[in-house]
Amino acid sequence: MIGLMKKDLFVADKSGRLLLVMAVAFSMIPSMGNFGATYAMMLALMMPLTSIAYDERCKWDKYAAMLPYTPGQLVWSKYLLAYFYTVLGGGIIVLGTLLRGLATGAVDWEMTMQLTVMMGVAMLFVMALGLPVIYRFGSEKGRFVMIVIMGLGVGAALGLMGVFGELPELPSLPLPAIAAMIAVLVVVATYVSFRASVYFYKKRQNGAYD
C-alpha cells in the first residue's frame, strides 16, 4: 500500500505542486478567501481523478495485475490519495488565512475553521460519489457523468432548502449530535462508495465496459 501511495504521489508531483502554489496564492487574497478555500479542497478531488487518468493512459492496471496487490488495495490507494489531499487542502486554507492575517491584521479564525471543516466534509461526500462513477465510466466519460450528477444534486439540494424554508422552524440539534450524524454518514457513504468502486474496477479489468 505504501508503494502504491508513493507511485500516486510521484505521478501527481508536478501538477500537484503547481496547484498547491495557486491554492495558497488564492487563499492569501482577502477578496478571494472563499474561492481559495474551494480551490484548495478541489485538489482532493482532482488528484485521484488525475491519477486514475494517468493509470488508464499507461495501461497501469494490466501491469498491476501481475503485482501482489488486490483490487481492493489498488482502489483504496486512490481513496487514501484523496484523503491526503483533503487534509493538505485544509492546511492550505489555514496557512493562507495565517499569511493573510499577518498582512492585514484581521482574521476570523472561527469562520476559517468552520469553512475548512465544511469544505472537507463536502469533498468527502463528493469523492464518495465521484470515484465509483470514474471507475464505472472511465476517466473521460466519468467526468461528464459526475458534472451531470453533481448539477442534479445541487438543484435537488436547493429545492429541498426552499421546501424546508417554508416549513415551521424545527428544533435545533446540539453540535455533538450533528457531528456524530455527519461522521456516521461519511463512514457509510465511504464504505458503499469503496465497495462499488472495487466492483466496477473488477468488471473493467475483465473487459465488461470496453
PDB file of C-alpha atoms in Angstrom:
ATOM      1  CA  MET A   1       0.000   0.000   0.000  1.00  0.00           C
ATOM      2  CA  ILE A   2       2.874   2.370   0.788  1.00  0.00           C
ATOM      3  CA  GLY A   3       4.341   1.596  -2.627  1.00  0.00           C
ATOM      4  CA  LEU A   4       1.057   2.451  -4.337  1.00  0.00           C
ATOM      5  CA  MET A   5       0.841   5.728  -2.446  1.00  0.00           C
ATOM      6  CA  LYS A   6       4.410   6.625  -3.429  1.00  0.00           C
ATOM      7  CA  LYS A   7       3.579   5.878  -7.054  1.00  0.00           C
ATOM      8  CA  ASP A   8       0.463   8.069  -6.998  1.00  0.00           C
ATOM      9  CA  LEU A   9       2.250  10.931  -5.235  1.00  0.00           C
ATOM     10  CA  PHE A  10       5.125  10.731  -7.722  1.00  0.00           C
ATOM     11  CA  VAL A  11       2.694  10.859 -10.660  1.00  0.00           C
ATOM     12  CA  ALA A  12       0.858  13.833  -9.128  1.00  0.00           C
ATOM     13  CA  ASP A  13       4.059  15.654  -8.156  1.00  0.00           C
ATOM     14  CA  LYS A  14       4.435  18.190 -10.978  1.00  0.00           C
ATOM     15  CA  SER A  15       0.790  19.140 -11.439  1.00  0.00           C
ATOM     16  CA  GLY A  16       0.218  18.912  -7.677  1.00  0.00           C
ATOM     17  CA  ARG A  17       2.943  21.423  -6.848  1.00  0.00           C
ATOM     18  CA  LEU A  18       1.568  23.984  -9.296  1.00  0.00           C
ATOM     19  CA  LEU A  19      -1.978  23.582  -7.957  1.00  0.00           C
ATOM     20  CA  LEU A  20      -0.747  23.864  -4.365  1.00  0.00           C
ATOM     21  CA  VAL A  21       1.060  27.133  -5.083  1.00  0.00           C
ATOM     22  CA  MET A  22      -2.038  28.533  -6.809  1.00  0.00           C
ATOM     23  CA  ALA A  23      -4.273  27.418  -3.915  1.00  0.00           C
ATOM     24  CA  VAL A  24      -2.045  29.173  -1.356  1.00  0.00           C
ATOM     25  CA  ALA A  25      -1.964  32.312  -3.513  1.00  0.00           C
ATOM     26  CA  PHE A  26      -5.767  32.394  -3.840  1.00  0.00           C
ATOM     27  CA  SER A  27      -6.212  31.816  -0.105  1.00  0.00           C
ATOM     28  CA  MET A  28      -4.000  34.810   0.692  1.00  0.00           C
ATOM     29  CA  ILE A  29      -6.132  37.282  -1.289  1.00  0.00           C
ATOM     30  CA  PRO A  30      -8.792  38.767   1.046  1.00  0.00           C
ATOM     31  CA  SER A  31     -11.439  39.117  -1.663  1.00  0.00           C
ATOM     32  CA  MET A  32     -10.913  35.516  -2.809  1.00  0.00           C
ATOM     33  CA  GLY A  33     -10.859  33.759   0.549  1.00  0.00           C
ATOM     34  CA  ASN A  34     -13.867  31.520  -0.130  1.00  0.00           C
ATOM     35  CA  PHE A  35     -12.715  30.791  -3.667  1.00  0.00           C
ATOM     36  CA  GLY A  36      -9.258  29.912  -2.375  1.00  0.00           C
ATOM     37  CA  ALA A  37     -10.773  27.517   0.157  1.00  0.00           C
ATOM     38  CA  THR A  38     -12.905  25.870  -2.532  1.00  0.00           C
ATOM     39  CA  TYR A  39      -9.928  25.610  -4.887  1.00  0.00           C
ATOM     40  CA  ALA A  40      -7.733  24.111  -2.174  1.00  0.00           C
ATOM     41  CA  MET A  41     -10.297  21.435  -1.356  1.00  0.00           C
ATOM     42  CA  MET A  42     -10.874  20.666  -5.033  1.00  0.00           C
ATOM     43  CA  LEU A  43      -7.299  19.359  -5.013  1.00  0.00           C
ATOM     44  CA  ALA A  44      -8.648  16.427  -3.009  1.00  0.00           C
ATOM     45  CA  LEU A  45     -10.867  15.521  -5.949  1.00  0.00           C
ATOM     46  CA  MET A  46      -8.594  16.476  -8.835  1.00  0.00           C
ATOM     47  CA  MET A  47      -5.563  14.461  -7.718  1.00  0.00           C
ATOM     48  CA  PRO A  48      -7.159  10.979  -7.601  1.00  0.00           C
ATOM     49  CA  LEU A  49      -9.007  11.699 -10.863  1.00  0.00           C
ATOM     50  CA  THR A  50      -5.721  12.735 -12.479  1.00  0.00           C
ATOM     51  CA  SER A  51      -4.010   9.637 -11.091  1.00  0.00           C
ATOM     52  CA  ILE A  52      -6.727   7.349 -12.489  1.00  0.00           C
ATOM     53  CA  ALA A  53      -6.494   9.084 -15.874  1.00  0.00           C
ATOM     54  CA  TYR A  54      -2.713   8.540 -15.973  1.00  0.00           C
ATOM     55  CA  ASP A  55      -3.195   4.894 -14.992  1.00  0.00           C
ATOM     56  CA  GLU A  56      -5.608   4.404 -17.888  1.00  0.00           C
ATOM     57  CA  ARG A  57      -3.293   6.150 -20.330  1.00  0.00           C
ATOM     58  CA  CYS A  58      -0.252   3.997 -19.494  1.00  0.00           C
ATOM     59  CA  LYS A  59      -2.241   0.744 -19.032  1.00  0.00           C
ATOM     60  CA  TRP A  60      -1.167   0.551 -15.390  1.00  0.00           C
ATOM     61  CA  ASP A  61      -3.998  -1.819 -14.421  1.00  0.00           C
ATOM     62  CA  LYS A  62      -2.651  -4.551 -16.737  1.00  0.00           C
ATOM     63  CA  TYR A  63       0.776  -4.243 -15.139  1.00  0.00           C
ATOM     64  CA  ALA A  64      -0.689  -4.078 -11.633  1.00  0.00           C
ATOM     65  CA  ALA A  65      -2.497  -7.388 -12.238  1.00  0.00           C
ATOM     66  CA  MET A  66       0.924  -9.078 -12.199  1.00  0.00           C
ATOM     67  CA  LEU A  67       1.878  -7.481  -8.865  1.00  0.00           C
ATOM     68  CA  PRO A  68       0.927  -8.772  -5.399  1.00  0.00           C
ATOM     69  CA  TYR A  69      -1.875  -6.222  -4.950  1.00  0.00           C
ATOM     70  CA  THR A  70      -5.567  -6.991  -4.632  1.00  0.00           C
ATOM     71  CA  PRO A  71      -8.186  -4.903  -6.478  1.00  0.00           C
ATOM     72  CA  GLY A  72      -9.268  -3.562  -3.073  1.00  0.00           C
ATOM     73  CA  GLN A  73      -5.751  -2.283  -2.354  1.00  0.00           C
ATOM     74  CA  LEU A  74      -5.434  -0.676  -5.782  1.00  0.00           C
ATOM     75  CA  VAL A  75      -8.747   1.122  -5.372  1.00  0.00           C
ATOM     76  CA  TRP A  76      -8.193   2.050  -1.729  1.00  0.00           C
ATOM     77  CA  SER A  77      -4.908   3.761  -2.641  1.00  0.00           C
ATOM     78  CA  LYS A  78      -6.950   6.318  -4.622  1.00  0.00           C
ATOM     79  CA  TYR A  79      -9.173   6.952  -1.621  1.00  0.00           C
ATOM     80  CA  LEU A  80      -6.086   7.421   0.570  1.00  0.00           C
ATOM     81  CA  LEU A  81      -4.691   9.841  -2.003  1.00  0.00           C
ATOM     82  CA  ALA A  82      -7.936  11.810  -1.854  1.00  0.00           C
ATOM     83  CA  TYR A  83      -7.860  11.883   1.964  1.00  0.00           C
ATOM     84  CA  PHE A  84      -4.230  13.017   1.939  1.00  0.00           C
ATOM     85  CA  TYR A  85      -5.067  15.957  -0.312  1.00  0.00           C
ATOM     86  CA  THR A  86      -8.184  16.737   1.737  1.00  0.00           C
ATOM     87  CA  VAL A  87      -6.003  17.195   4.822  1.00  0.00           C
ATOM     88  CA  LEU A  88      -3.464  19.112   2.737  1.00  0.00           C
ATOM     89  CA  GLY A  89      -6.232  21.340   1.367  1.00  0.00           C
ATOM     90  CA  GLY A  90      -7.347  22.124   4.916  1.00  0.00           C
ATOM     91  CA  GLY A  91      -3.782  23.009   5.818  1.00  0.00           C
ATOM     92  CA  ILE A  92      -3.577  25.341   2.815  1.00  0.00           C
ATOM     93  CA  ILE A  93      -6.724  27.171   3.935  1.00  0.00           C
ATOM     94  CA  VAL A  94      -5.256  27.673   7.415  1.00  0.00           C
ATOM     95  CA  LEU A  95      -1.865  28.721   6.009  1.00  0.00           C
ATOM     96  CA  GLY A  96      -3.444  31.178   3.592  1.00  0.00           C
ATOM     97  CA  THR A  97      -5.543  32.654   6.400  1.00  0.00           C
ATOM     98  CA  LEU A  98      -2.461  32.984   8.610  1.00  0.00           C
ATOM     99  CA  LEU A  99      -0.455  34.752   5.905  1.00  0.00           C
ATOM    100  CA  ARG A 100      -3.422  36.989   5.105  1.00  0.00           C
ATOM    101  CA  GLY A 101      -3.729  37.816   8.794  1.00  0.00           C
ATOM    102  CA  LEU A 102      -0.054  38.779   9.009  1.00  0.00           C
ATOM    103  CA  ALA A 103      -0.549  41.137   6.065  1.00  0.00           C
ATOM    104  CA  THR A 104      -3.896  42.685   7.054  1.00  0.00           C
ATOM    105  CA  GLY A 105      -4.039  42.064  10.798  1.00  0.00           C
ATOM    106  CA  ALA A 106      -7.678  40.920  10.633  1.00  0.00           C
ATOM    107  CA  VAL A 107      -8.579  37.218  10.600  1.00  0.00           C
ATOM    108  CA  ASP A 108     -11.744  35.437  11.686  1.00  0.00           C
ATOM    109  CA  TRP A 109     -10.350  32.096  12.820  1.00  0.00           C
ATOM    110  CA  GLU A 110     -13.716  30.724  13.876  1.00  0.00           C
ATOM    111  CA  MET A 111     -15.138  31.244  10.403  1.00  0.00           C
ATOM    112  CA  THR A 112     -11.956  29.833   8.864  1.00  0.00           C
ATOM    113  CA  MET A 113     -12.189  26.601  10.856  1.00  0.00           C
ATOM    114  CA  GLN A 114     -15.903  26.247  10.131  1.00  0.00           C
ATOM    115  CA  LEU A 115     -15.246  26.780   6.426  1.00  0.00           C
ATOM    116  CA  THR A 116     -12.378  24.268   6.463  1.00  0.00           C
ATOM    117  CA  VAL A 117     -14.455  21.563   8.147  1.00  0.00           C
ATOM    118  CA  MET A 118     -17.478  22.239   5.937  1.00  0.00           C
ATOM    119  CA  MET A 119     -15.429  22.092   2.736  1.00  0.00           C
ATOM    120  CA  GLY A 120     -13.602  18.962   3.893  1.00  0.00           C
ATOM    121  CA  VAL A 121     -16.839  17.122   4.652  1.00  0.00           C
ATOM    122  CA  ALA A 122     -18.350  18.253   1.349  1.00  0.00           C
ATOM    123  CA  MET A 123     -15.336  16.937  -0.551  1.00  0.00           C
ATOM    124  CA  LEU A 124     -15.565  13.573   1.223  1.00  0.00           C
ATOM    125  CA  PHE A 125     -19.139  13.195   0.031  1.00  0.00           C
ATOM    126  CA  VAL A 126     -18.239  14.356  -3.487  1.00  0.00           C
ATOM    127  CA  MET A 127     -15.397  11.810  -3.625  1.00  0.00           C
ATOM    128  CA  ALA A 128     -17.684   9.062  -2.326  1.00  0.00           C
ATOM    129  CA  LEU A 129     -19.957   9.835  -5.254  1.00  0.00           C
ATOM    130  CA  GLY A 130     -17.301  10.561  -7.864  1.00  0.00           C
ATOM    131  CA  LEU A 131     -14.798   7.710  -7.609  1.00  0.00           C
ATOM    132  CA  PRO A 132     -17.295   4.890  -8.369  1.00  0.00           C
ATOM    133  CA  VAL A 133     -18.523   6.906 -11.358  1.00  0.00           C
ATOM    134  CA  ILE A 134     -14.966   7.239 -12.657  1.00  0.00           C
ATOM    135  CA  TYR A 135     -14.298   3.522 -12.238  1.00  0.00           C
ATOM    136  CA  ARG A 136     -17.565   2.670 -13.999  1.00  0.00           C
ATOM    137  CA  PHE A 137     -17.351   5.028 -16.986  1.00  0.00           C
ATOM    138  CA  GLY A 138     -13.611   5.717 -17.193  1.00  0.00           C
ATOM    139  CA  SER A 139     -11.784   8.977 -16.596  1.00  0.00           C
ATOM    140  CA  GLU A 140     -13.094  10.774 -19.700  1.00  0.00           C
ATOM    141  CA  LYS A 141     -16.788   9.865 -19.711  1.00  0.00           C
ATOM    142  CA  GLY A 142     -16.841   9.700 -15.914  1.00  0.00           C
ATOM    143  CA  ARG A 143     -16.049  13.391 -15.552  1.00  0.00           C
ATOM    144  CA  PHE A 144     -19.037  14.385 -17.666  1.00  0.00           C
ATOM    145  CA  VAL A 145     -21.303  11.994 -15.766  1.00  0.00           C
ATOM    146  CA  MET A 146     -20.033  13.466 -12.487  1.00  0.00           C
ATOM    147  CA  ILE A 147     -20.813  17.007 -13.654  1.00  0.00           C
ATOM    148  CA  VAL A 148     -24.375  15.997 -14.546  1.00  0.00           C
ATOM    149  CA  ILE A 149     -24.910  14.151 -11.246  1.00  0.00           C
ATOM    150  CA  MET A 150     -23.442  16.995  -9.197  1.00  0.00           C
ATOM    151  CA  GLY A 151     -25.610  19.500 -11.077  1.00  0.00           C
ATOM    152  CA  LEU A 152     -28.697  17.463 -10.311  1.00  0.00           C
ATOM    153  CA  GLY A 153     -27.577  17.131  -6.692  1.00  0.00           C
ATOM    154  CA  VAL A 154     -27.109  20.881  -6.301  1.00  0.00           C
ATOM    155  CA  GLY A 155     -30.508  21.507  -7.883  1.00  0.00           C
ATOM    156  CA  ALA A 156     -32.156  18.994  -5.565  1.00  0.00           C
ATOM    157  CA  ALA A 157     -30.396  20.499  -2.530  1.00  0.00           C
ATOM    158  CA  LEU A 158     -31.555  23.993  -3.446  1.00  0.00           C
ATOM    159  CA  GLY A 159     -35.088  22.699  -3.955  1.00  0.00           C
ATOM    160  CA  LEU A 160     -35.094  20.982  -0.565  1.00  0.00           C
ATOM    161  CA  MET A 161     -33.748  24.137   1.067  1.00  0.00           C
ATOM    162  CA  GLY A 162     -36.679  26.038  -0.415  1.00  0.00           C
ATOM    163  CA  VAL A 163     -39.145  23.426   0.845  1.00  0.00           C
ATOM    164  CA  PHE A 164     -37.690  23.348   4.333  1.00  0.00           C
ATOM    165  CA  GLY A 165     -37.592  27.122   4.386  1.00  0.00           C
ATOM    166  CA  GLU A 166     -41.377  27.172   4.135  1.00  0.00           C
ATOM    167  CA  LEU A 167     -41.867  24.656   6.953  1.00  0.00           C
ATOM    168  CA  PRO A 168     -42.239  25.679  10.599  1.00  0.00           C
ATOM    169  CA  GLU A 169     -38.931  26.139  12.376  1.00  0.00           C
ATOM    170  CA  LEU A 170     -37.597  22.796  13.558  1.00  0.00           C
ATOM    171  CA  PRO A 171     -35.829  22.369  16.907  1.00  0.00           C
ATOM    172  CA  SER A 172     -32.069  22.715  16.536  1.00  0.00           C
ATOM    173  CA  LEU A 173     -29.855  19.776  17.407  1.00  0.00           C
ATOM    174  CA  PRO A 174     -26.809  20.099  19.679  1.00  0.00           C
ATOM    175  CA  LEU A 175     -23.472  20.351  17.883  1.00  0.00           C
ATOM    176  CA  PRO A 176     -22.148  16.934  19.133  1.00  0.00           C
ATOM    177  CA  ALA A 177     -25.266  15.222  17.765  1.00  0.00           C
ATOM    178  CA  ILE A 178     -24.842  16.921  14.390  1.00  0.00           C
ATOM    179  CA  ALA A 179     -21.136  15.988  14.283  1.00  0.00           C
ATOM    180  CA  ALA A 180     -21.949  12.356  15.140  1.00  0.00           C
ATOM    181  CA  MET A 181     -24.614  12.181  12.423  1.00  0.00           C
ATOM    182  CA  ILE A 182     -22.253  13.625   9.832  1.00  0.00           C
ATOM    183  CA  ALA A 183     -19.476  11.218  10.873  1.00  0.00           C
ATOM    184  CA  VAL A 184     -21.807   8.228  10.510  1.00  0.00           C
ATOM    185  CA  LEU A 185     -22.991   9.434   7.100  1.00  0.00           C
ATOM    186  CA  VAL A 186     -19.393   9.919   5.901  1.00  0.00           C
ATOM    187  CA  VAL A 187     -18.386   6.412   7.048  1.00  0.00           C
ATOM    188  CA  VAL A 188     -21.436   4.791   5.442  1.00  0.00           C
ATOM    189  CA  ALA A 189     -21.022   6.754   2.201  1.00  0.00           C
ATOM    190  CA  THR A 190     -17.318   5.886   2.028  1.00  0.00           C
ATOM    191  CA  TYR A 191     -17.955   2.178   2.641  1.00  0.00           C
ATOM    192  CA  VAL A 192     -20.666   1.977  -0.030  1.00  0.00           C
ATOM    193  CA  SER A 193     -18.524   4.023  -2.411  1.00  0.00           C
ATOM    194  CA  PHE A 194     -15.474   1.804  -1.883  1.00  0.00           C
ATOM    195  CA  ARG A 195     -17.385  -1.436  -2.426  1.00  0.00           C
ATOM    196  CA  ALA A 196     -18.934  -0.018  -5.598  1.00  0.00           C
ATOM    197  CA  SER A 197     -15.529   1.177  -6.869  1.00  0.00           C
ATOM    198  CA  VAL A 198     -13.962  -2.264  -6.314  1.00  0.00           C
ATOM    199  CA  TYR A 199     -16.878  -3.917  -8.122  1.00  0.00           C
ATOM    200  CA  PHE A 200     -16.603  -1.590 -11.121  1.00  0.00           C
ATOM    201  CA  TYR A 201     -12.802  -1.912 -11.133  1.00  0.00           C
ATOM    202  CA  LYS A 202     -13.016  -5.714 -11.350  1.00  0.00           C
ATOM    203  CA  LYS A 203     -15.631  -5.512 -14.091  1.00  0.00           C
ATOM    204  CA  ARG A 204     -13.482  -3.092 -16.083  1.00  0.00           C
ATOM    205  CA  GLN A 205     -10.441  -5.331 -15.654  1.00  0.00           C
ATOM    206  CA  ASN A 206     -12.465  -8.177 -17.175  1.00  0.00           C
ATOM    207  CA  GLY A 207     -13.375  -6.018 -20.171  1.00  0.00           C
ATOM    208  CA  ALA A 208     -17.048  -5.513 -19.251  1.00  0.00           C
ATOM    209  CA  TYR A 209     -17.005  -1.783 -20.117  1.00  0.00           C
ATOM    210  CA  ASP A 210     -14.737  -1.786 -23.164  1.00  0.00           C
TER     211      ASP A 210
END
